[in-house]
CSV table of C-alpha atoms and ligand atoms in Angstrom, one decimal:
chain,number,residue,atom,x,y,z
A,1,MET,CA,92.1,136.4,152.9
A,2,LYS,CA,91.1,138.4,149.8
A,3,ARG,CA,88.9,137.2,147.0
A,4,GLU,CA,91.1,139.2,144.5
A,5,ASP,CA,94.1,137.1,145.4
A,6,ILE,CA,92.2,134.0,144.5
A,7,GLU,CA,90.8,135.5,141.3
A,8,ARG,CA,94.2,136.8,140.3
A,9,ILE,CA,95.7,133.3,140.5
A,10,ALA,CA,92.8,131.8,138.8
A,11,ALA,CA,93.1,134.2,135.9
A,12,SER,CA,96.8,133.7,135.7
A,13,LEU,CA,96.3,130.0,135.2
A,14,GLU,CA,94.9,130.6,131.8
A,15,GLU,CA,98.1,132.3,130.7
A,16,LEU,CA,100.5,129.6,131.9
A,17,LYS,CA,102.8,128.0,129.3
A,18,ALA,CA,105.6,125.5,129.6
A,19,LYS,CA,108.1,124.5,126.9
A,20,THR,CA,109.7,121.7,128.9
A,21,GLU,CA,108.8,119.2,131.6
A,22,LYS,CA,111.1,121.1,133.9
A,23,GLU,CA,109.2,124.4,133.3
A,24,ALA,CA,105.8,122.7,134.0
A,25,GLU,CA,107.3,121.2,137.3
A,26,GLU,CA,108.5,124.7,138.3
A,27,ILE,CA,105.0,126.0,137.9
A,28,ARG,CA,103.6,123.2,140.0
A,29,ILE,CA,106.1,124.0,142.7
A,30,ARG,CA,105.4,127.8,142.5
A,31,LEU,CA,101.6,127.2,142.9
A,32,LEU,CA,101.2,123.9,144.8
A,33,GLY,CA,104.6,123.1,146.3
A,34,LYS,CA,105.1,123.3,150.1
A,35,LYS,CA,105.7,127.1,149.8
A,36,GLY,CA,103.5,127.6,146.8
A,37,GLU,CA,101.0,130.4,146.4
A,38,ILE,CA,97.9,128.2,146.5
A,39,THR,CA,99.4,126.1,149.4
A,40,ALA,CA,99.9,129.4,151.3
A,41,LEU,CA,96.2,130.3,150.8
A,42,PHE,CA,95.2,126.9,152.3
A,43,ASP,CA,97.5,127.6,155.2
A,44,GLU,CA,95.8,131.0,155.7
A,45,PHE,CA,92.4,129.3,155.3
A,46,ARG,CA,93.0,127.3,158.5
A,47,THR,CA,93.4,130.6,160.5
A,48,ILE,CA,90.2,132.5,159.3
A,49,ASP,CA,86.9,132.5,161.1
A,50,LYS,CA,84.0,130.3,160.4
A,51,ALA,CA,82.0,132.8,158.3
A,52,GLN,CA,84.9,133.4,156.0
A,53,LYS,CA,85.6,129.6,155.7
A,54,ALA,CA,82.1,129.2,154.3
A,55,GLU,CA,82.8,131.9,151.8
A,56,PHE,CA,86.3,130.8,150.7
A,57,GLY,CA,86.3,127.0,151.1
A,58,LYS,CA,84.6,126.2,147.8
A,59,VAL,CA,86.5,128.7,145.7
A,60,LEU,CA,89.8,127.7,147.1
A,61,ASN,CA,89.1,124.0,146.4
A,62,GLU,CA,88.1,125.0,142.8
A,63,LEU,CA,91.2,127.0,142.4
A,64,LYS,CA,93.4,124.0,143.5
A,65,GLN,CA,91.6,121.6,141.1
A,66,LYS,CA,91.9,124.1,138.2
A,67,ALA,CA,95.6,124.5,139.0
A,68,GLN,CA,96.2,120.8,139.1
A,69,ALA,CA,94.3,120.2,135.9
A,70,LYS,CA,96.3,123.0,134.2
A,71,ILE,CA,99.6,121.6,135.3
A,72,GLU,CA,98.7,118.1,134.1
A,73,GLU,CA,97.7,119.7,130.8
A,74,LEU,CA,101.0,121.5,130.6
A,75,LYS,CA,103.0,118.3,131.4
A,76,ALA,CA,101.1,116.4,128.7
A,77,GLY,CA,101.6,119.3,126.3
A,78,VAL,CA,105.3,119.4,126.6
A,79,CYS,CA,105.5,115.6,126.0
A,80,SER,CA,103.8,116.0,122.7
A,81,GLU,CA,105.5,119.3,122.1
A,82,GLY,CA,104.0,120.4,118.8
A,83,PRO,CA,100.5,120.8,117.6
A,84,ALA,CA,98.0,119.8,120.2
A,85,ASP,CA,96.3,117.5,117.6
A,86,ALA,CA,99.4,115.2,117.4
A,87,GLY,CA,97.1,112.7,118.9
A,88,GLY,CA,99.3,111.9,121.8
A,89,VAL,CA,102.2,111.0,119.6
A,90,ASP,CA,105.4,112.5,120.9
A,91,LEU,CA,106.8,114.3,117.9
A,92,SER,CA,109.9,115.4,119.8
A,93,MET,CA,111.2,111.8,120.4
A,94,PRO,CA,114.2,111.0,118.3
A,95,GLY,CA,113.3,108.6,115.5
A,96,ASP,CA,114.2,104.9,115.5
A,97,PRO,CA,117.7,104.7,113.9
A,98,LEU,CA,117.7,103.1,110.4
A,99,PRO,CA,120.2,100.4,110.4
A,100,LEU,CA,122.7,101.4,107.7
A,101,GLY,CA,124.0,98.7,105.5
A,102,SER,CA,127.6,98.5,104.2
A,103,ARG,CA,128.9,97.3,100.9
A,104,HIS,CA,129.9,93.7,100.7
A,105,PRO,CA,133.7,93.2,100.4
A,106,VAL,CA,133.2,91.3,97.2
A,107,SER,CA,131.2,94.2,95.8
A,108,ILE,CA,133.9,96.6,96.9
A,109,VAL,CA,136.6,94.6,95.1
A,110,ARG,CA,134.4,94.2,92.0
A,111,GLN,CA,133.8,98.0,91.8
A,112,GLN,CA,137.6,98.7,92.2
A,113,ILE,CA,138.4,96.3,89.4
A,114,VAL,CA,135.7,97.7,87.2
A,115,ASP,CA,136.8,101.3,87.8
A,116,ILE,CA,140.4,100.4,87.0
A,117,PHE,CA,139.6,98.7,83.7
A,118,ARG,CA,137.1,101.4,82.8
A,119,LYS,CA,140.0,103.8,83.0
A,120,PHE,CA,141.9,101.6,80.5
A,121,GLY,CA,138.9,101.9,78.1
A,122,TYR,CA,137.1,98.6,78.8
A,123,ASP,CA,133.3,98.2,78.8
A,124,VAL,CA,131.4,96.0,81.2
A,125,ALA,CA,129.5,93.1,79.7
A,126,GLU,CA,127.1,90.8,81.4
A,127,GLY,CA,125.4,87.5,80.5
A,128,PRO,CA,123.2,84.8,81.9
A,129,GLU,CA,124.1,82.7,84.9
A,130,ILE,CA,122.2,79.7,83.5
A,131,GLU,CA,124.1,79.0,80.3
A,132,ASP,CA,124.4,76.3,77.7
A,133,ASP,CA,127.3,74.0,77.2
A,134,TYR,CA,128.2,75.7,73.9
A,135,HIS,CA,129.0,79.1,75.5
A,136,VAL,CA,130.7,77.7,78.6
A,137,PHE,CA,132.7,74.9,77.0
A,138,GLU,CA,132.3,74.2,73.3
A,139,ALA,CA,133.0,77.6,71.9
A,140,LEU,CA,136.0,77.9,74.3
A,141,ASN,CA,137.7,74.9,72.8
A,142,PHE,CA,137.1,72.5,75.7
A,143,PRO,CA,137.5,68.9,74.3
A,144,PRO,CA,134.4,66.7,74.6
A,145,ASN,CA,135.8,64.7,77.5
A,146,HIS,CA,137.3,67.6,79.5
A,147,PRO,CA,136.9,67.0,83.2
A,148,ALA,CA,135.1,70.4,83.7
A,149,ARG,CA,132.3,68.9,81.7
A,150,ASP,CA,131.8,66.2,84.3
A,151,MET,CA,128.9,66.4,86.7
A,152,GLN,CA,131.4,66.4,89.5
A,153,ASP,CA,132.6,69.9,88.5
A,154,THR,CA,129.6,71.5,86.9
A,155,PHE,CA,126.0,71.9,88.0
A,156,PHE,CA,123.7,70.8,85.2
A,157,VAL,CA,120.2,72.2,84.9
A,158,SER,CA,119.2,69.8,82.2
A,159,ALA,CA,121.3,66.9,81.0
A,160,GLY,CA,121.3,64.5,78.2
A,161,HIS,CA,120.8,66.4,75.0
A,162,LEU,CA,123.4,67.9,72.8
A,163,ASN,CA,123.7,71.4,74.3
A,164,PRO,CA,122.6,71.0,78.0
A,165,LEU,CA,121.9,73.9,80.2
A,166,LEU,CA,124.2,74.4,83.2
A,167,LEU,CA,125.3,77.0,85.7
A,168,ARG,CA,128.2,78.8,84.2
A,169,THR,CA,131.5,77.8,85.7
A,170,HIS,CA,133.3,80.9,84.6
A,171,THR,CA,132.3,84.2,83.0
A,172,SER,CA,134.3,83.4,79.9
A,173,SER,CA,130.9,82.5,78.5
A,174,VAL,CA,130.1,86.3,78.4
A,175,GLN,CA,133.2,86.8,76.4
A,176,VAL,CA,131.9,84.3,73.8
A,177,ARG,CA,128.6,86.1,73.7
A,178,THR,CA,130.4,89.4,73.3
A,179,MET,CA,132.5,88.1,70.4
A,180,GLU,CA,129.4,86.8,68.7
A,181,ARG,CA,127.6,90.1,69.1
A,182,MET,CA,130.2,92.9,68.9
A,183,PRO,CA,132.4,94.0,66.1
A,184,VAL,CA,136.2,94.0,66.6
A,185,PRO,CA,138.0,95.8,68.3
A,186,ILE,CA,136.6,94.4,71.5
A,187,ARG,CA,137.6,95.5,75.0
A,188,VAL,CA,135.3,94.2,77.8
A,189,ILE,CA,135.4,93.0,81.3
A,190,CYS,CA,132.8,90.5,82.5
A,191,PRO,CA,132.0,90.6,86.2
A,192,GLY,CA,129.6,87.9,87.5
A,193,ARG,CA,128.7,85.0,89.7
A,194,VAL,CA,129.9,81.6,88.8
A,195,PHE,CA,129.1,78.1,90.1
A,196,ARG,CA,131.3,75.0,90.6
A,197,ASN,CA,130.4,71.7,92.1
A,198,GLU,CA,132.9,71.8,94.9
A,199,ALA,CA,132.7,70.8,98.6
A,200,ILE,CA,132.4,73.9,100.7
A,201,SER,CA,135.5,74.6,102.8
A,202,ALA,CA,137.6,77.6,104.0
A,203,ARG,CA,139.3,77.7,100.6
A,204,ALA,CA,136.5,76.6,98.2
A,205,HIS,CA,132.9,77.4,97.7
A,206,CYS,CA,130.3,76.3,95.1
A,207,ILE,CA,129.4,79.9,94.4
A,208,PHE,CA,132.0,82.7,93.8
A,209,HIS,CA,132.5,85.8,91.7
A,210,GLN,CA,134.9,86.5,88.9
A,211,VAL,CA,135.9,89.4,86.7
A,212,GLU,CA,137.2,88.2,83.3
A,213,GLY,CA,138.5,90.4,80.6
A,214,LEU,CA,138.9,90.2,76.8
A,215,TYR,CA,140.8,92.4,74.4
A,216,ILE,CA,140.8,91.7,70.6
A,217,ASP,CA,142.2,93.9,67.9
A,218,GLU,CA,144.8,93.8,65.1
A,219,GLY,CA,148.3,93.1,66.4
A,220,VAL,CA,147.6,92.4,70.1
A,221,THR,CA,150.5,90.6,71.6
A,222,PHE,CA,151.6,88.9,74.8
A,223,ALA,CA,153.5,92.1,75.6
A,224,ASP,CA,150.2,94.0,75.7
A,225,LEU,CA,148.7,91.4,78.0
A,226,LYS,CA,151.7,91.7,80.3
A,227,GLN,CA,151.5,95.4,80.4
A,228,ALA,CA,147.7,95.5,81.0
A,229,ILE,CA,148.1,93.0,83.9
A,230,LEU,CA,151.0,95.0,85.4
A,231,LEU,CA,149.2,98.3,85.3
A,232,PHE,CA,146.1,96.7,86.8
A,233,ALA,CA,148.1,95.0,89.6
A,234,ARG,CA,149.8,98.3,90.5
A,235,GLU,CA,146.4,100.2,90.5
A,236,MET,CA,144.9,97.4,92.6
A,237,PHE,CA,147.7,96.5,95.1
A,238,GLY,CA,149.9,99.6,95.1
A,239,PRO,CA,152.5,101.2,92.8
A,240,ASP,CA,155.4,99.0,94.0
A,241,THR,CA,153.7,95.8,93.1
A,242,GLN,CA,155.6,93.4,90.9
A,243,ILE,CA,154.1,90.6,88.8
A,244,ARG,CA,155.4,87.2,87.8
A,245,MET,CA,154.0,85.0,85.1
A,246,ARG,CA,154.1,81.2,85.2
A,247,PRO,CA,153.3,79.0,82.2
A,248,SER,CA,149.9,77.4,82.6
A,249,TYR,CA,147.2,75.8,80.5
A,250,PHE,CA,143.6,76.7,79.6
A,251,PRO,CA,141.8,75.2,76.6
A,252,PHE,CA,140.8,78.7,75.3
A,253,THR,CA,144.2,80.5,75.5
A,254,GLU,CA,147.6,79.7,74.0
A,255,PRO,CA,150.0,80.4,75.4
A,256,SER,CA,148.5,80.6,78.9
A,257,ALA,CA,149.9,81.9,82.1
A,258,GLU,CA,149.1,82.2,85.8
A,259,VAL,CA,150.0,85.6,87.3
A,260,ASP,CA,151.3,86.2,90.8
A,261,VAL,CA,151.7,89.6,92.5
A,262,SER,CA,154.4,90.3,95.0
A,263,CYS,CA,153.0,89.9,98.5
A,264,ASN,CA,151.8,93.3,99.7
A,265,ILE,CA,151.9,92.1,103.3
A,266,CYS,CA,155.5,91.0,103.7
A,267,HIS,CA,156.7,92.9,100.5
A,268,GLY,CA,158.4,89.8,99.2
A,269,LYS,CA,160.1,88.7,102.4
A,270,GLY,CA,157.8,85.7,102.9
A,271,CYS,CA,154.9,85.4,105.4
A,272,ASN,CA,152.1,83.0,106.2
A,273,ILE,CA,149.7,84.7,103.7
A,274,CYS,CA,152.1,84.0,100.8
A,275,LYS,CA,153.3,80.8,102.5
A,276,GLY,CA,156.8,82.1,102.6
A,277,THR,CA,157.1,82.5,98.8
A,278,GLY,CA,156.7,86.3,98.6
A,279,TRP,CA,154.2,85.8,95.8
A,280,LEU,CA,150.4,85.6,95.7
A,281,GLU,CA,148.5,84.0,92.8
A,282,ILE,CA,145.7,86.3,91.5
A,283,LEU,CA,144.7,85.4,88.0
A,284,GLY,CA,144.8,83.3,84.9
A,285,CYS,CA,145.4,84.7,81.4
A,286,GLY,CA,146.7,84.0,77.9
A,287,MET,CA,146.4,84.8,74.2
A,288,VAL,CA,143.0,83.8,72.9
A,289,ASP,CA,143.3,80.5,71.0
A,290,PRO,CA,142.7,81.0,67.3
A,291,ASN,CA,140.1,78.2,67.5
A,292,VAL,CA,138.1,80.4,69.9
A,293,LEU,CA,138.2,83.4,67.7
A,294,GLU,CA,137.1,81.4,64.6
A,295,ALA,CA,134.3,79.7,66.6
A,296,SER,CA,132.8,83.1,67.1
A,297,GLY,CA,133.3,84.3,63.6
A,298,ILE,CA,136.5,86.4,64.1
A,299,ASP,CA,139.2,86.1,61.5
A,300,SER,CA,142.2,84.7,63.5
A,301,LYS,CA,144.6,85.6,60.7
A,302,ARG,CA,143.8,89.3,61.0
A,303,TYR,CA,143.0,89.6,64.7
A,304,SER,CA,144.5,88.4,67.9
A,305,GLY,CA,143.7,89.1,71.5
A,306,PHE,CA,144.2,88.3,75.2
A,307,ALA,CA,141.9,87.2,78.0
A,308,PHE,CA,142.3,87.0,81.7
A,309,GLY,CA,140.1,86.0,84.7
A,310,MET,CA,140.3,86.4,88.4
A,311,GLY,CA,138.3,85.3,91.5
A,312,LEU,CA,137.0,88.2,93.5
A,313,GLU,CA,136.7,86.4,96.9
A,314,ARG,CA,140.4,85.4,96.6
A,315,ILE,CA,141.4,89.0,95.9
A,316,ALA,CA,139.3,90.3,98.8
A,317,MET,CA,140.9,87.6,101.0
A,318,LEU,CA,144.4,88.9,100.1
A,319,LYS,CA,143.4,92.5,100.5
A,320,TRP,CA,141.8,92.1,103.9
A,321,ARG,CA,143.4,88.9,105.1
A,322,VAL,CA,140.1,87.1,105.3
A,323,ASN,CA,141.0,83.5,106.2
A,324,ASP,CA,137.8,81.7,105.4
A,325,LEU,CA,135.8,81.9,102.2
A,326,ARG,CA,132.6,80.9,103.9
A,327,HIS,CA,132.5,84.3,105.7
A,328,TYR,CA,131.5,86.0,102.5
A,329,PHE,CA,128.2,84.0,102.2
A,330,GLU,CA,127.0,83.8,105.8
A,331,ASN,CA,125.8,87.3,106.1
A,332,ASP,CA,127.0,87.7,109.6
A,333,MET,CA,126.6,91.4,110.3
A,334,ARG,CA,129.7,91.5,112.5
A,335,PHE,CA,131.8,90.4,109.5
A,336,LEU,CA,130.0,92.6,107.0
A,337,HIS,CA,130.3,95.8,109.1
A,338,GLU,CA,134.1,95.4,109.2
A,339,PHE,CA,134.1,96.7,105.7
A,340,GLU,CA,132.1,99.8,106.2
A,341,ALA,CA,135.2,101.9,106.1
A,342,ALA,CA,136.9,99.4,103.8
A,343,PRO,CA,140.3,99.5,105.5
A,344,GLU,CA,143.0,98.4,103.1
A,345,VAL,CA,146.0,96.4,104.2
B,1,LIG,N1,138.2,81.1,82.8
B,1,LIG,C1,139.3,80.9,83.7
B,1,LIG,C2,138.8,80.4,85.0
B,1,LIG,O1,137.7,80.4,85.3
B,1,LIG,C3,140.1,82.1,83.9
B,1,LIG,C4,140.8,82.6,82.6
B,1,LIG,C5,140.2,83.5,81.9
B,1,LIG,C6,142.0,82.1,82.2
B,1,LIG,C7,140.7,84.0,80.7
B,1,LIG,C8,142.6,82.6,81.1
B,1,LIG,C9,142.0,83.5,80.3
B,1,LIG,O2,139.6,79.8,85.8
């Protein structure tokens, strides 16, 4: 047994480096494994005479302890891979994944509609969700006893006086505010949340979202309305989409119509989504009633306009075949994540 062998190994311990756990383990095996260099010295130690044992016993044990300490240090070092002062924090560990959200289907549809009308030159207008009776009903030509003004249809915030506060039942109130504020010509869409006192079911909810639109200028006709709706429907539902207008009634438009689009699922043949008719109802519209223009100070002899309004949950339902309105409000991640890639049908 030679002292230099022991000193050489002891000196080489200082130089040892390991980048990975595997490298540190290889060093352990090379030095302390069954056939390791230090193990071999201990094997040799057993065979030497007494006088030498006294000389080498202590240094050999010190060498083994030093080697063990070094290997432990290396193993700890590769775990914290990085500056030694990382304080035991393993900087090489992958971070906790941040759960990525996805856009809500109603937001996706709202954005698509806003983008389409922006292209047609419409601005976006917004207004308060807590409104007064005047902007939701009175200025829109609702007669005093209209059923929408009943507590059963509208959530009142304060009742009893002349112009009670209530949760808006449609965003037509924003159109009134726009007509009061902006000079003609007016071309706006009003996206927003609306509230109706309805029992919650698969087909109805007390909260939903609308986009309403208003266009006022000289010489605006029903033909312009029809063209705007047709162009919108084709952008929204595809270039082959047809529209159909059915006479309807709203207090604030005359004449009024409800608009159906050809069913983009069965392409008019009839399926369970369109209930066999080949048509899907998507919006209400009409020519702004002269009384409404006058109430907001617009000369109805000089100007005319059209308005339209649609429910976003309904359009999203048709687009993605969602069969229950309640899904939109339950925040179930399994439902919401289905729209990450926003598949269109
Ligand atoms: N305000 C109507 C509703 O909430 C929709 C509509 C808007 C109809 C504009 C005609 C014109 O149902």
